[in-house]
mmCIF file of C-alpha atoms in Angstrom:
data_model
loop_
_atom_site.group_PDB
_atom_site.id
_atom_site.type_symbol
_atom_site.label_atom_id
_atom_site.label_comp_id
_atom_site.label_asym_id
_atom_site.label_seq_id
_atom_site.Cartn_x
_atom_site.Cartn_y
_atom_site.Cartn_z
ATOM 1 C CA ARG Q 1 -23.550 5.468 -6.697
ATOM 2 C CA LEU Q 2 -20.382 4.187 -5.134
ATOM 3 C CA TYR Q 3 -21.513 0.586 -5.098
ATOM 4 C CA ALA Q 4 -22.294 0.749 -8.873
ATOM 5 C CA CYS Q 5 -18.798 2.146 -9.693
ATOM 6 C CA MET Q 6 -17.224 -0.530 -7.450
ATOM 7 C CA GLU Q 7 -19.313 -3.370 -9.093
ATOM 8 C CA LEU Q 8 -18.002 -2.330 -12.599
ATOM 9 C CA ARG Q 9 -14.470 -2.570 -11.381
ATOM 10 C CA ASN Q 10 -14.916 -5.848 -9.268
ATOM 11 C CA VAL Q 11 -14.327 -4.065 -5.916
ATOM 12 C CA GLU Q 12 -15.908 -5.346 -2.805
ATOM 13 C CA TRP Q 13 -16.415 -3.410 0.497
ATOM 14 C CA LEU Q 14 -15.262 -5.504 3.502
ATOM 15 C CA GLN Q 15 -15.491 -3.131 6.583
ATOM 16 C CA SER Q 16 -14.816 0.314 7.967
ATOM 17 C CA PHE Q 17 -13.380 1.683 11.067
ATOM 18 C CA GLU Q 18 -14.289 5.194 12.249
ATOM 19 C CA SER Q 19 -12.733 7.182 14.989
ATOM 20 C CA LEU Q 20 -14.861 8.055 17.984
ATOM 21 C CA ASP Q 21 -14.760 11.724 17.092
ATOM 22 C CA ARG Q 22 -15.868 10.725 13.480
ATOM 23 C CA ARG Q 23 -13.072 12.722 11.819
ATOM 24 C CA ARG Q 24 -11.177 9.846 10.494
ATOM 25 C CA LYS Q 25 -12.257 6.445 8.831
ATOM 26 C CA VAL Q 26 -10.258 3.542 7.370
ATOM 27 C CA CYS Q 27 -12.144 1.343 4.916
ATOM 28 C CA LEU Q 28 -11.115 -2.093 3.878
ATOM 29 C CA PHE Q 29 -11.931 -3.210 0.268
ATOM 30 C CA ARG Q 30 -11.071 -6.177 -1.837
ATOM 31 C CA ALA Q 31 -10.115 -5.095 -5.331
ATOM 32 C CA PRO Q 32 -7.975 -6.286 -8.349
ATOM 33 C CA ASP Q 33 -5.622 -3.365 -7.711
ATOM 34 C CA VAL Q 34 -5.366 -0.023 -6.119
ATOM 35 C CA ASP Q 35 -6.294 1.775 -9.477
ATOM 36 C CA ALA Q 36 -9.565 -0.191 -9.478
ATOM 37 C CA MET Q 37 -10.374 1.279 -5.996
ATOM 38 C CA ARG Q 38 -9.234 4.791 -6.886
ATOM 39 C CA GLU Q 39 -11.086 4.966 -10.051
ATOM 40 C CA SER Q 40 -14.231 3.681 -8.279
ATOM 41 C CA LEU Q 41 -13.988 6.427 -5.620
ATOM 42 C CA ARG Q 42 -13.272 9.115 -8.189
ATOM 43 C CA SER Q 43 -16.187 7.998 -10.463
ATOM 44 C CA ALA Q 44 -18.539 8.146 -7.664
ATOM 45 C CA GLY Q 45 -17.284 11.637 -6.431
ATOM 46 C CA VAL Q 46 -16.175 10.188 -3.034
ATOM 47 C CA PRO Q 47 -13.349 12.101 -1.488
ATOM 48 C CA PHE Q 48 -10.367 10.106 -0.167
ATOM 49 C CA ASP Q 49 -6.742 10.730 1.071
ATOM 50 C CA ARG Q 50 -4.912 7.614 0.250
ATOM 51 C CA VAL Q 51 -5.429 4.126 -1.265
ATOM 52 C CA TRP Q 52 -2.832 1.461 -0.842
ATOM 53 C CA ALA Q 53 -2.388 -2.231 -1.226
ATOM 54 C CA ALA Q 54 -1.956 -4.305 1.971
ATOM 55 C CA ALA Q 55 -1.629 -7.849 3.218
ATOM 56 C CA GLN Q 56 -3.612 -9.379 6.082
ATOM 57 C CA ARG Q 57 -1.573 -10.492 9.123
ATOM 58 C CA GLU Q 58 -3.005 -12.561 11.857
ATOM 59 C CA PRO Q 59 -1.469 -14.764 14.536
ATOM 60 C CA ASP Q 60 -0.719 -18.318 13.309
ATOM 61 C CA PRO Q 61 -1.955 -20.696 16.110
ATOM 62 C CA ALA Q 62 0.163 -23.574 14.640
ATOM 63 C CA ALA Q 63 3.443 -21.602 14.960
ATOM 64 C CA PRO Q 64 5.103 -22.141 18.398
ATOM 65 C CA ASP Q 65 6.707 -18.896 18.502
ATOM 66 C CA GLY Q 66 3.504 -16.912 17.541
ATOM 67 C CA THR Q 67 4.602 -16.006 14.076
ATOM 68 C CA ALA Q 68 2.082 -14.142 12.060
ATOM 69 C CA ARG Q 69 0.450 -15.658 9.037
ATOM 70 C CA VAL Q 70 0.274 -13.204 5.920
ATOM 71 C CA THR Q 71 -2.539 -13.324 3.492
ATOM 72 C CA VAL Q 72 -2.069 -11.343 0.266
#
């Protein structure tokens, strides 16, 4: 049911991280905006604590000082 709600709102699941005790999870999605993600979860009846927009940071191998490259 969640994937159908996500598809309607152009949301794509990327990956998830779960704590070893299975009590916490962080899921990464690509979505037009946070409201599209929130509405997908609500429509599917999936509980969640927070949804926020983020930028991807990774080391830039071309930067001599190890500066991070940011992708929004």
